XYZ file of N, CA and C in Angstrom:
822
model
N -29.666 38.239 -46.229
C -30.680 37.242 -45.299
C -31.079 36.393 -46.164
N -32.630 37.232 -46.387
C -33.317 36.900 -48.059
C -33.381 35.367 -48.388
N -31.842 36.055 -49.160
C -31.362 34.990 -49.797
C -30.955 33.648 -49.402
N -30.380 34.165 -47.808
C -29.673 32.721 -47.525
C -30.991 31.795 -47.011
N -31.940 32.271 -46.022
C -32.914 31.512 -46.315
C -33.862 30.785 -47.279
N -33.768 31.055 -48.427
C -34.287 31.169 -49.687
C -33.237 30.011 -49.860
N -31.480 30.285 -49.866
C -30.795 28.914 -50.320
C -31.313 27.296 -49.331
N -31.176 28.410 -48.174
C -31.301 26.881 -47.006
C -32.896 25.969 -47.610
N -33.516 27.038 -47.883
C -34.947 25.467 -47.806
C -34.508 25.463 -49.232
N -34.076 25.651 -50.108
C -34.181 24.777 -51.612
C -32.961 23.869 -50.974
N -32.481 23.848 -50.580
C -31.504 22.701 -50.336
C -31.946 21.819 -49.065
N -33.074 22.293 -48.690
C -33.603 21.229 -47.958
C -34.436 20.521 -48.550
N -35.889 21.726 -49.081
C -36.031 20.460 -50.302
C -35.752 19.857 -51.508
N -34.364 19.640 -51.987
C -33.502 19.516 -52.827
C -33.239 17.549 -52.207
N -33.041 18.081 -51.169
C -32.232 16.733 -49.803
C -34.168 15.755 -49.916
N -34.880 16.653 -49.302
C -36.012 15.893 -48.922
C -36.652 14.925 -50.449
N -36.336 15.863 -51.513
C -36.198 14.886 -52.715
C -35.777 13.724 -53.272
N -34.229 13.941 -52.679
C -33.865 12.993 -52.991
C -33.826 11.836 -52.108
N -33.643 12.281 -51.104
C -34.649 10.878 -50.289
C -35.799 10.188 -51.124
N -36.657 11.272 -50.747
C -37.443 10.388 -51.647
C -37.531 9.545 -52.683
N -37.079 9.884 -53.812
C -36.684 9.190 -54.931
C -35.939 7.824 -54.567
N -34.289 8.465 -53.190
C -34.215 6.885 -52.930
C -34.848 5.874 -52.338
N -35.439 5.975 -51.381
C -35.914 5.518 -50.089
C -37.635 4.662 -50.565
N -38.502 5.607 -51.914
C -39.669 4.935 -52.423
C -39.556 3.356 -52.713
N -38.701 3.289 -53.717
C -37.992 1.908 -54.467
C -38.435 1.064 -52.706
N -37.199 1.234 -52.737
C -37.149 0.318 -51.015
C -38.647 0.121 -50.173
N -39.117 1.186 -49.862
C -40.367 1.073 -49.100
C -41.852 0.057 -50.032
N -41.501 0.907 -51.481
C -42.652 -0.271 -52.445
C -42.366 -2.051 -51.701
N -40.863 -2.073 -52.698
C -40.447 -3.395 -51.682
C -40.547 -3.950 -50.344
N -40.482 -3.307 -49.250
C -41.003 -4.099 -47.877
C -42.710 -3.766 -48.027
N -42.980 -2.893 -48.424
C -44.711 -2.976 -48.316
C -45.155 -4.346 -49.225
N -44.377 -4.408 -50.269
C -45.282 -5.645 -51.183
C -44.629 -6.806 -50.563
N -43.788 -6.710 -49.675
C -43.420 -7.907 -49.440
C -43.890 -9.014 -48.122
N -45.168 -7.920 -47.703
C -45.855 -8.277 -47.124
C -47.595 -8.381 -47.172
N -47.864 -8.525 -48.592
C -49.258 -7.924 -48.684
C -49.753 -9.865 -49.478
N -50.496 -9.486 -49.780
C -51.363 -10.904 -50.577
C -51.875 -10.550 -51.791
N -51.289 -11.448 -52.721
C -51.570 -11.593 -54.056
C -52.134 -10.275 -54.369
N -53.414 -10.650 -53.700
C -54.087 -9.715 -54.376
C -54.417 -8.050 -54.266
N -53.879 -8.010 -52.759
C -52.935 -6.763 -53.002
C -52.305 -6.164 -53.594
N -51.286 -7.247 -54.077
C -50.215 -6.598 -55.195
C -50.428 -6.062 -56.278
N -51.665 -6.909 -57.207
C -51.964 -6.332 -58.252
C -53.122 -5.315 -57.989
N -53.874 -4.989 -56.660
C -54.833 -4.257 -56.677
C -54.382 -2.194 -57.261
N -55.297 -2.386 -58.141
C -55.766 -1.171 -58.313
C -56.733 -0.255 -58.237
N -56.461 1.433 -57.512
C -54.999 1.673 -57.232
C -54.544 1.359 -56.223
N -53.533 1.261 -56.386
C -52.372 0.726 -55.851
C -52.707 0.891 -54.067
N -51.890 0.154 -53.243
C -51.961 -0.082 -51.939
C -51.489 0.306 -50.570
N -50.904 1.886 -50.492
C -49.672 1.989 -49.913
C -49.822 2.074 -48.053
N -50.580 1.091 -47.696
C -50.328 0.537 -46.292
C -51.383 -0.670 -45.894
N -50.693 -1.535 -45.252
C -50.999 -3.153 -45.245
C -51.194 -3.313 -43.417
N -52.752 -3.126 -43.341
C -53.202 -3.334 -41.992
C -52.812 -4.836 -41.229
N -52.610 -5.740 -42.347
C -52.743 -7.397 -41.376
C -51.600 -8.043 -42.134
N -50.351 -7.278 -42.282
C -48.981 -8.263 -42.893
C -48.985 -9.650 -42.974
N -49.116 -10.027 -44.350
C -48.740 -11.363 -44.309
C -47.180 -12.100 -44.084
N -46.842 -11.843 -42.970
C -45.338 -12.091 -42.415
C -45.482 -13.725 -43.054
N -45.575 -14.424 -43.683
C -45.980 -16.270 -43.797
C -45.398 -16.357 -44.651
N -45.206 -14.883 -46.054
C -44.883 -14.691 -46.862
C -43.097 -15.504 -46.666
N -42.314 -14.401 -45.911
C -41.068 -15.128 -46.014
C -40.990 -16.459 -45.307
N -41.581 -17.109 -44.888
C -41.642 -18.945 -44.703
C -41.732 -19.557 -45.595
N -42.728 -18.752 -46.840
C -42.758 -19.608 -48.299
C -41.574 -19.639 -48.926
N -41.348 -18.133 -48.552
C -39.477 -18.352 -49.061
C -38.796 -19.467 -48.804
N -38.575 -20.019 -47.632
C -37.511 -20.491 -46.791
C -38.352 -21.691 -47.655
N -39.743 -22.479 -48.306
C -39.683 -23.664 -48.189
C -39.706 -23.661 -50.200
N -39.475 -22.662 -50.368
C -39.756 -22.601 -52.068
C -38.199 -23.281 -53.042
N -37.216 -22.524 -51.540
C -35.598 -22.065 -51.724
C -34.727 -23.284 -51.243
N -33.676 -23.795 -51.471
C -32.574 -24.124 -50.265
C -32.333 -22.721 -49.629
N -33.240 -21.800 -49.163
C -32.566 -20.399 -48.988
C -31.055 -20.338 -48.117
N -30.927 -21.256 -46.582
C -29.471 -21.338 -45.959
C -28.868 -21.828 -46.647
N -29.276 -22.926 -47.549
C -27.582 -23.454 -48.340
C -26.983 -22.689 -48.955
N -28.255 -21.646 -50.173
C -27.819 -20.618 -51.064
C -27.058 -19.521 -49.946
N -27.419 -19.156 -48.640
C -26.802 -17.713 -47.936
C -25.228 -18.638 -47.664
N -25.392 -19.516 -47.338
C -23.836 -20.055 -46.899
C -23.000 -19.994 -48.434
N -23.484 -20.529 -49.431
C -22.490 -20.076 -50.985
C -22.569 -18.693 -50.881
N -23.288 -17.851 -50.643
C -23.204 -16.158 -50.415
C -21.823 -15.739 -50.140
N -22.287 -16.651 -48.880
C -20.761 -16.111 -47.873
C -19.582 -17.194 -48.551
N -20.057 -18.129 -48.336
C -18.458 -17.776 -48.648
C -17.782 -17.171 -50.183
N -18.444 -17.802 -51.078
C -18.348 -16.920 -52.392
C -18.012 -14.901 -52.302
N -18.086 -14.627 -51.645
C -18.151 -13.071 -50.862
C -17.250 -12.830 -50.204
N -17.125 -13.633 -49.173
C -15.659 -13.771 -48.484
C -14.411 -14.100 -49.227
N -14.044 -15.347 -49.954
C -12.982 -15.657 -50.932
C -12.820 -14.762 -51.755
N -13.442 -13.972 -51.941
C -13.436 -12.686 -53.306
C -13.004 -11.919 -52.541
N -13.048 -11.475 -51.294
C -12.995 -10.206 -50.656
C -11.193 -10.727 -50.639
N -11.078 -11.923 -49.979
C -9.412 -12.166 -49.378
C -8.745 -12.291 -51.066
N -9.175 -12.698 -51.477
C -8.597 -12.671 -52.877
C -8.165 -11.453 -53.487
N -9.407 -10.541 -53.576
C -8.403 -9.492 -53.714
C -8.034 -8.564 -52.750
N -7.966 -9.047 -52.226
C -6.776 -8.079 -50.562
C -5.957 -8.720 -51.456
N -5.318 -9.451 -51.366
C -4.235 -10.103 -51.802
C -3.280 -9.683 -53.145
N -3.812 -9.422 -54.277
C -3.987 -8.649 -55.279
C -4.007 -7.393 -55.618
N -4.828 -6.521 -55.486
C -4.810 -5.099 -55.065
C -3.864 -4.547 -54.492
N -3.819 -5.145 -53.401
C -3.217 -4.029 -52.188
C -1.680 -3.615 -52.436
N -1.222 -5.201 -53.297
C 0.272 -4.409 -53.441
C 0.765 -4.079 -54.821
N -0.576 -4.516 -55.691
C -0.318 -4.127 -57.472
C -0.912 -2.129 -56.905
N -1.833 -1.669 -56.209
C -2.039 -0.947 -55.698
C -0.473 0.137 -55.458
N 0.107 -0.872 -54.434
C 1.330 0.325 -53.623
C 2.530 0.610 -55.021
N 2.372 -0.888 -56.011
C 3.432 -1.069 -56.769
C 3.387 0.337 -57.965
N 2.204 0.522 -58.306
C 1.550 1.609 -58.908
C 2.138 2.527 -58.755
N 1.712 2.937 -57.679
C 1.889 4.090 -56.481
C 2.742 4.718 -56.656
N 3.680 3.619 -55.649
C 5.146 4.285 -55.114
C 6.280 3.726 -55.915
N 6.331 3.229 -57.350
C 7.709 2.791 -57.939
C 7.569 3.286 -59.689
N 8.653 3.390 -59.740
C 8.898 3.215 -61.233
C 9.526 2.377 -62.128
N 9.200 1.659 -62.645
C 9.863 0.648 -63.280
C 9.086 1.001 -65.222
N 10.240 0.137 -65.492
C 9.855 0.582 -67.066
C 8.340 -0.778 -67.643
N 7.882 0.172 -68.203
C 6.757 -0.254 -68.849
C 5.690 -0.025 -67.412
N 5.678 0.495 -66.951
C 4.263 0.840 -65.229
C 3.476 1.813 -65.860
N 3.594 2.322 -66.552
C 2.555 3.285 -67.822
C 1.678 2.425 -68.215
N 1.927 1.388 -68.954
C 1.263 0.971 -70.332
C 0.652 -0.559 -69.369
N 1.211 -0.804 -67.992
C 0.384 -2.007 -67.674
C -0.781 -0.997 -66.145
N -0.051 0.079 -66.009
C -1.560 0.569 -65.831
C -2.518 1.106 -66.413
N -2.397 1.288 -67.475
C -3.226 1.683 -68.625
C -3.962 0.414 -69.268
N -3.361 -0.901 -69.657
C -3.714 -2.140 -69.383
C -4.902 -2.717 -68.613
N -4.504 -2.221 -67.203
C -4.819 -2.867 -65.782
C -6.284 -1.605 -65.908
N -6.533 -0.298 -66.365
C -7.945 0.538 -66.565
C -8.364 -0.067 -67.905
N -8.350 -0.577 -69.040
C -8.709 -0.964 -70.173
C -9.885 -2.383 -69.781
N -9.351 -3.062 -68.757
C -9.695 -3.880 -68.926
C -11.434 -3.534 -67.988
N -11.111 -2.821 -67.443
C -12.584 -2.130 -67.227
C -13.501 -2.510 -68.092
N -13.361 -1.312 -69.364
C -14.591 -1.864 -70.458
C -14.710 -2.780 -71.171
N -14.007 -4.365 -70.754
C -14.648 -5.619 -71.120
C -15.564 -5.545 -70.376
N -16.500 -5.783 -70.792
C -17.937 -6.620 -70.202
C -17.695 -7.439 -69.650
N -18.252 -8.654 -68.596
C -18.045 -9.773 -68.742
C -19.171 -10.880 -69.538
N -20.290 -10.402 -70.360
C -20.745 -11.375 -70.922
C -20.115 -11.401 -73.031
N -19.180 -10.579 -73.034
C -18.212 -10.693 -73.690
C -17.444 -11.783 -73.366
N -16.859 -12.747 -72.170
C -16.104 -13.214 -71.727
C -15.826 -14.266 -71.346
N -17.470 -14.515 -70.913
C -17.980 -15.809 -70.681
C -17.986 -17.095 -71.171
N -18.212 -16.897 -72.338
C -18.060 -18.126 -73.043
C -16.778 -18.666 -73.016
N -15.209 -18.149 -73.487
C -14.104 -18.000 -73.023
C -13.413 -18.583 -71.801
N -14.649 -18.472 -70.384
C -14.550 -18.411 -69.521
C -15.021 -20.105 -68.689
N -16.583 -19.998 -69.697
C -16.473 -21.209 -69.441
C -16.080 -22.346 -69.511
N -15.520 -21.977 -70.373
C -15.067 -23.355 -71.086
C -13.595 -23.966 -70.772
N -12.692 -22.670 -70.439
C -11.652 -22.927 -69.198
C -11.845 -23.918 -68.009
N -13.255 -23.219 -67.508
C -13.537 -23.798 -66.201
C -13.768 -25.301 -66.299
N -14.535 -25.669 -67.347
C -15.177 -26.631 -67.842
C -14.341 -28.052 -68.321
N -13.061 -27.833 -68.509
C -11.955 -28.046 -69.306
C -11.215 -28.289 -68.352
N -10.573 -27.334 -66.649
C -10.442 -27.923 -65.774
C -11.027 -28.999 -64.589
N -12.566 -29.014 -65.109
C -13.250 -29.762 -64.778
C -13.948 -29.303 -63.293
N -13.777 -27.795 -63.046
C -14.517 -26.978 -62.500
C -15.833 -25.823 -61.873
N -16.731 -26.540 -63.243
C -17.647 -25.609 -62.858
C -18.390 -26.225 -61.759
N -19.064 -25.893 -61.611
C -19.627 -26.439 -60.435
C -19.593 -26.264 -59.028
N -18.029 -25.752 -59.253
C -17.594 -25.334 -57.713
C -17.509 -23.646 -56.974
N -17.007 -23.088 -55.905
C -16.344 -22.246 -55.083
C -15.656 -22.087 -56.264
N -14.548 -22.093 -56.624
C -13.257 -21.494 -56.793
C -13.485 -21.046 -58.267
N -14.974 -21.409 -59.436
C -15.305 -21.175 -60.912
C -16.145 -19.750 -60.403
N -16.401 -19.712 -58.931
C -17.668 -18.182 -58.681
C -16.511 -17.431 -58.136
N -15.578 -17.685 -57.893
C -14.498 -16.597 -56.511
C -13.510 -16.401 -57.772
N -12.800 -17.432 -58.856
C -11.662 -16.963 -59.745
C -11.661 -15.527 -60.482
N -13.146 -15.656 -61.514
C -13.194 -14.489 -62.468
C -13.007 -12.978 -61.261
N -13.725 -13.206 -60.460
C -13.258 -11.847 -60.106
C -12.191 -11.442 -58.847
N -10.883 -12.660 -58.949
C -10.226 -12.711 -58.092
C -9.274 -10.701 -57.981
N -9.561 -10.555 -58.637
C -8.591 -8.801 -58.596
C -9.974 -8.202 -59.111
N -9.277 -6.921 -58.928
C -10.440 -5.583 -59.691
C -9.713 -4.458 -59.405
N -9.422 -4.267 -61.362
C -9.112 -3.188 -62.046
C -9.362 -1.512 -61.212
N -10.640 -1.594 -60.915
C -11.552 -0.293 -60.239
C -10.581 0.029 -59.164
N -10.687 -1.989 -58.227
C -10.239 -1.012 -57.131
C -8.426 -0.451 -56.636
N -7.876 -1.125 -57.705
C -6.810 -0.906 -57.634
C -6.292 0.533 -58.289
N -7.208 1.189 -59.543
C -6.954 2.307 -59.340
C -7.490 3.340 -58.281
N -8.613 3.205 -57.769
C -8.609 3.297 -56.501
C -8.015 3.633 -55.401
N -7.664 2.216 -55.026
C -6.629 2.487 -54.234
C -5.568 2.745 -54.341
N -4.528 2.984 -55.880
C -3.576 3.581 -56.006
C -3.489 5.371 -55.367
N -4.914 5.561 -56.117
C -4.974 6.869 -55.692
C -4.425 7.684 -54.470
N -5.160 6.865 -53.815
C -4.824 6.669 -52.155
C -3.601 6.172 -51.959
N -2.883 5.763 -52.449
C -1.653 5.596 -51.680
C -0.934 6.928 -52.352
N -0.925 7.145 -53.584
C -0.206 8.721 -53.868
C -0.813 9.687 -53.022
N -2.092 9.870 -52.245
C -2.210 11.035 -51.716
C -1.059 11.492 -50.028
N -0.767 10.340 -50.035
C 0.508 10.028 -49.077
C 1.395 11.067 -48.900
N 1.903 11.635 -48.253
C 3.181 12.361 -48.024
C 4.738 11.398 -48.338
N 5.560 11.791 -49.577
C 6.299 10.941 -49.315
C 7.423 11.413 -47.944
N 7.494 12.215 -47.305
C 8.473 12.391 -46.637
C 8.090 11.231 -45.038
N 6.825 10.838 -45.104
C 6.545 9.415 -44.449
C 6.988 8.571 -44.620
N 7.348 8.295 -46.397
C 7.742 7.114 -46.691
C 9.300 6.633 -46.046
N 10.208 8.191 -46.785
C 11.383 8.131 -46.263
C 12.110 7.904 -44.909
N 11.061 8.448 -44.120
C 11.449 8.455 -42.493
C 11.464 7.253 -42.427
N 10.191 6.188 -43.164
C 10.438 4.704 -42.208
C 11.829 3.651 -43.322
N 12.027 4.402 -44.202
C 13.183 3.983 -44.908
C 14.425 4.258 -44.024
N 14.703 5.411 -43.538
C 15.755 5.856 -43.006
C 15.859 4.713 -41.821
N 14.872 4.404 -41.550
C 14.245 3.081 -40.269
C 14.632 1.919 -40.282
N 15.202 1.714 -41.488
C 15.224 0.017 -42.171
C 14.579 -0.545 -42.430
N 12.858 -0.001 -42.570
C 11.299 -0.703 -42.557
C 11.836 -1.214 -44.173
N 11.185 -2.384 -44.563
C 11.039 -3.054 -45.224
C 9.603 -2.650 -45.949
N 10.107 -2.797 -47.722
C 8.621 -2.006 -48.311
C 7.363 -2.865 -47.933
N 7.789 -4.154 -47.748
C 6.268 -4.350 -46.978
C 6.118 -4.177 -45.577
N 6.628 -4.050 -44.813
C 6.230 -2.904 -43.669
C 6.154 -2.123 -44.114
N 6.313 -1.033 -44.628
C 5.884 0.087 -44.969
C 4.242 0.003 -45.949
N 4.190 -0.874 -45.936
C 2.845 -1.196 -47.024
C 1.663 -1.754 -46.479
N 2.470 -2.615 -45.308
C 1.318 -2.884 -44.061
C 0.579 -2.340 -43.064
N 2.304 -1.874 -42.534
C 2.252 -1.122 -41.119
C 2.141 0.313 -41.442
N 1.939 1.328 -41.943
C 1.875 2.586 -42.570
C 1.136 3.463 -43.132
N 0.885 2.262 -44.272
C 0.182 3.297 -45.688
C -1.251 1.957 -44.936
N -1.171 1.157 -45.502
C -2.728 0.077 -45.344
C -3.694 1.528 -44.108
N -2.690 1.607 -42.707
C -3.848 2.032 -41.669
C -4.567 3.421 -41.818
N -3.388 4.222 -42.637
C -3.199 5.282 -43.511
C -4.895 5.450 -44.386
N -4.441 4.659 -45.322
C -6.033 4.481 -46.048
C -7.084 3.420 -45.788
N -7.280 3.879 -44.365
C -7.838 2.235 -44.029
C -9.670 3.120 -44.846
N -9.769 3.891 -44.530
C -11.691 4.220 -44.359
C -12.385 3.901 -46.833
N -10.403 4.196 -47.557
C -10.567 3.933 -48.545
C -10.316 1.961 -48.560
N -10.285 1.662 -47.983
C -9.995 -0.342 -47.742
C -11.813 -0.322 -47.607
N -11.108 0.276 -46.785
C -13.216 -0.315 -46.227
C -13.990 0.181 -47.692
N -14.498 0.680 -47.820
C -15.283 1.111 -48.567
C -14.967 0.518 -49.916
N -13.556 -0.292 -50.534
C -13.752 -0.915 -51.756
C -14.193 -2.430 -51.180
N -13.689 -2.617 -50.065
C -14.474 -3.661 -49.511
C -15.929 -3.484 -49.576
N -16.438 -2.827 -48.980
C -17.937 -2.724 -49.273
C -18.718 -2.929 -50.884
N -17.838 -1.895 -51.121
C -18.350 -1.815 -53.131
C -18.127 -3.087 -53.636
N -16.971 -4.120 -53.298
C -17.263 -5.811 -53.644
C -18.169 -6.387 -53.002
N -18.010 -6.052 -51.753
C -18.862 -7.230 -50.825
C -20.716 -7.065 -51.141
N -20.793 -5.850 -52.125
C -22.367 -5.271 -52.328
C -22.284 -6.257 -53.886
N -21.613 -5.644 -54.697
C -21.471 -6.367 -56.281
C -21.280 -7.840 -55.906
N -20.516 -8.126 -55.143
C -20.623 -9.333 -55.393
C -21.358 -10.200 -54.376
N -22.491 -10.496 -53.859
C -23.814 -10.252 -52.972
C -24.427 -10.780 -54.048
N -25.014 -9.569 -54.931
C -25.845 -9.291 -56.132
C -25.565 -9.737 -56.993
N -24.203 -10.643 -57.829
C -23.858 -10.780 -58.621
C -24.867 -12.165 -59.372
N -25.062 -11.772 -60.566
C -26.372 -12.981 -61.178
C -25.535 -14.173 -61.800
N -25.078 -13.085 -62.661
C -24.493 -13.604 -63.975
C -23.578 -15.434 -63.454
N -22.443 -14.947 -62.637
C -21.556 -15.534 -63.212
C -21.857 -16.595 -61.995
N -22.786 -16.899 -61.034
C -23.542 -18.034 -60.472
C -23.962 -18.462 -61.404
N -24.584 -18.379 -62.457
C -26.047 -18.602 -62.891
C -25.062 -19.561 -64.342
N -23.972 -18.758 -64.961
C -23.455 -19.147 -66.271
C -21.985 -19.726 -65.525
N -21.532 -20.553 -64.614
C -20.510 -21.649 -64.714
C -21.015 -22.520 -63.135
N -22.789 -22.420 -62.827
C -22.887 -23.707 -62.357
C -24.028 -24.527 -63.076
N -24.326 -25.778 -62.288
C -25.589 -26.432 -63.632
C -26.636 -27.046 -62.472
N -26.397 -27.065 -61.100
C -27.227 -27.348 -60.091
C -27.509 -26.253 -59.008
N -28.004 -26.588 -57.861
C -27.819 -25.774 -57.308
C -26.392 -25.950 -55.629
N -25.864 -26.689 -55.619
C -24.824 -26.600 -55.331
C -23.910 -25.825 -54.783
N -23.887 -25.037 -55.438
C -22.786 -23.896 -55.455
C -23.160 -23.047 -55.561
N -24.446 -22.671 -55.893
C -25.590 -21.224 -56.136
C -25.528 -20.325 -55.295
N -25.275 -18.852 -55.377
C -25.275 -18.233 -54.464
C -27.293 -17.993 -54.652
N -27.497 -17.167 -53.148
C -28.362 -16.321 -52.853
C -29.252 -15.514 -54.584
N -28.775 -14.714 -55.107
C -29.497 -14.303 -56.236
C -30.147 -15.074 -57.050
N -29.694 -16.091 -57.451
C -29.911 -16.934 -59.016
C -31.506 -17.944 -57.683
N -31.188 -18.294 -57.079
C -31.859 -18.822 -55.645
C -33.616 -17.738 -55.879
N -33.838 -16.396 -55.419
C -34.243 -15.172 -55.439
C -35.531 -15.109 -56.819
N -34.186 -15.339 -57.738
C -34.842 -15.089 -59.615
C -35.708 -16.137 -59.177
N -35.319 -17.610 -59.330
C -36.351 -18.889 -59.282
C -37.356 -18.936 -58.869
N -37.886 -17.507 -57.714
C -39.158 -18.287 -57.037
C -39.803 -17.173 -58.077
N -39.707 -16.728 -59.600
C -40.392 -15.815 -60.605
C -41.189 -17.611 -61.490
N -40.325 -18.533 -61.252
C -40.697 -19.372 -62.368
C -41.774 -20.345 -61.729
N -43.006 -19.959 -62.026
C -44.254 -20.404 -61.767
C -45.315 -20.700 -62.486
N -46.080 -21.886 -62.469
C -46.396 -22.172 -63.288
C -48.458 -21.330 -63.426
N -48.591 -20.970 -62.221
C -49.767 -20.120 -61.987
C -49.257 -18.560 -62.117
N -48.110 -18.210 -62.977
C -47.948 -16.628 -62.879
C -46.802 -16.564 -61.736
N -46.196 -15.335 -61.752
C -45.367 -14.749 -60.634
C -46.206 -14.059 -59.837
N -45.525 -14.366 -58.597
C -46.181 -14.335 -57.247
C -45.236 -12.875 -56.802
N -45.882 -11.917 -56.852
C -45.047 -10.420 -56.576
C -44.502 -10.740 -55.365
N -45.450 -10.950 -54.028
C -44.966 -10.941 -52.666
C -44.433 -11.565 -52.240
N -44.514 -13.222 -53.205
C -43.274 -14.145 -52.749
C -41.894 -13.669 -53.021
N -41.646 -13.260 -54.411
C -40.512 -12.130 -54.844
C -40.035 -11.464 -54.146
N -40.567 -10.392 -53.703
C -40.191 -9.101 -52.769
C -40.101 -9.859 -51.576
N -40.934 -10.733 -50.254
C -40.017 -11.062 -49.423
C -38.453 -11.486 -50.094
N -38.366 -12.812 -51.266
C -37.389 -13.468 -51.113
C -36.272 -11.875 -51.258
N -36.673 -11.053 -51.784
C -35.687 -9.607 -52.299
C -34.835 -8.824 -51.159
N -36.088 -9.009 -49.882
C -35.688 -8.124 -48.849
C -34.873 -9.079 -47.661
N -35.007 -10.501 -47.981
C -34.111 -11.110 -47.071
C -32.932 -10.968 -47.718
N -32.623 -10.884 -48.387
C -31.683 -10.789 -50.251
C -30.815 -9.567 -49.902
N -31.672 -8.213 -49.187
C -30.738 -7.058 -49.342
C -30.546 -6.944 -47.817
N -31.098 -7.584 -46.757
C -30.615 -7.627 -45.077
C -29.308 -7.551 -44.904
N -28.518 -8.260 -45.567
C -26.785 -9.008 -45.378
C -26.213 -7.521 -45.644
N -26.955 -6.843 -46.910
C -25.948 -6.130 -47.586
C -26.012 -4.510 -46.447
N -27.336 -4.660 -46.492
C -27.710 -3.350 -45.401
C -27.208 -3.254 -44.308
N -26.563 -4.467 -43.619
C -25.880 -4.904 -42.698
C -24.511 -3.908 -42.602
N -24.068 -4.361 -43.660
C -22.145 -4.575 -44.202
C -22.311 -3.108 -44.055
N -23.431 -1.886 -44.974
C -23.203 -0.723 -44.934
C -23.981 -0.077 -43.612
N -24.455 -0.112 -42.442
C -24.418 0.620 -41.338
C -23.101 0.073 -40.593
N -22.344 -1.153 -40.559
C -21.088 -1.130 -40.396
C -20.297 -0.431 -40.340
N -20.239 -0.073 -41.721
C -18.790 0.580 -42.237
C -19.042 2.027 -42.594
N -20.082 2.584 -42.745
C -20.733 3.685 -43.230
C -19.451 5.032 -42.817
N -18.964 4.523 -41.519
C -18.303 5.741 -40.222
C -17.026 5.758 -40.906
N -16.275 4.915 -41.818
C -15.412 3.952 -42.700
C -15.715 4.975 -43.925
N -16.640 4.833 -44.447
C -16.479 5.706 -45.784
C -16.787 7.403 -45.847
N -17.505 7.788 -45.174
C -17.386 8.652 -44.772
C -16.222 9.520 -44.867
N -15.327 8.680 -43.872
C -14.119 9.333 -43.862
C -13.537 9.002 -44.761
N -13.483 8.353 -45.855
C -13.019 8.031 -47.349
C -12.911 9.393 -47.853
N -14.208 9.612 -47.854
C -14.720 10.942 -48.612
C -14.013 12.477 -48.239
N -14.014 12.653 -46.920
C -13.492 13.586 -46.205
C -12.230 13.602 -46.232
N -11.034 12.195 -46.422
C -9.672 11.696 -46.543
C -9.668 12.538 -48.033
N -10.848 12.270 -48.215
C -10.395 12.997 -50.675
C -10.299 14.414 -50.831
N -11.638 14.656 -49.617
C -11.656 15.912 -50.329
C -10.790 16.635 -49.702
N -10.185 16.669 -48.046
C -9.426 17.797 -47.689
C -8.179 17.402 -48.571
N -7.768 16.796 -49.558
C -6.458 16.655 -50.039
C -7.094 16.977 -51.367
């Protein structure tokens, strides 16, 4: 009995520590975003603000074309999600349910692409888009991420967990492979699809590298590039303005997470049950 109480207490302490580790940086970002410059540089640090400086957020809107870049971020993120749905779902279904010559080799090559960093291939990609006249276009920001080896791997594993008897029953009813994939398999693995969509959205939303490399002006640049530009100040970095920009940047990600959290829990529960 004592061991059980001690075990529960230990787990509670560990959980509280984990929550603090993850929550503290977020709290510090929120706190810094409503400080003035003097409070951000004060030592010892200020852990509470009596007069929040809400005008910091208005300064962000004044320094960068915030809503234009927000629109660009939404277009690029949604475009990449649509492209990955078109390319990833059929590929994952084929790797999971069909056996053909060279399938293992092709799947191995697909996984191997995850080991290639973007910084290694950005020059040929840039030259390719430059020769095609596609620099400073939405296509140049969407196409490099139009497919994902990680998403193919994760979705393939979920497709493989679906019992073969369900597919055989559908084939006996003369259902086409497209109908089986779209109307039977996808609803079953929907939590995994939603989780992958959220991961893709977050990585795309926060991506700084490709929008910076493949653009030369603010026409199609996304919000992370604009927020990073807040650091460029002749009078020094205004940390409170920079943190206000980061708070605005992270709000859509938080909304997406809260909307998808039930499906994420179902995805992990489904995987655990299998």
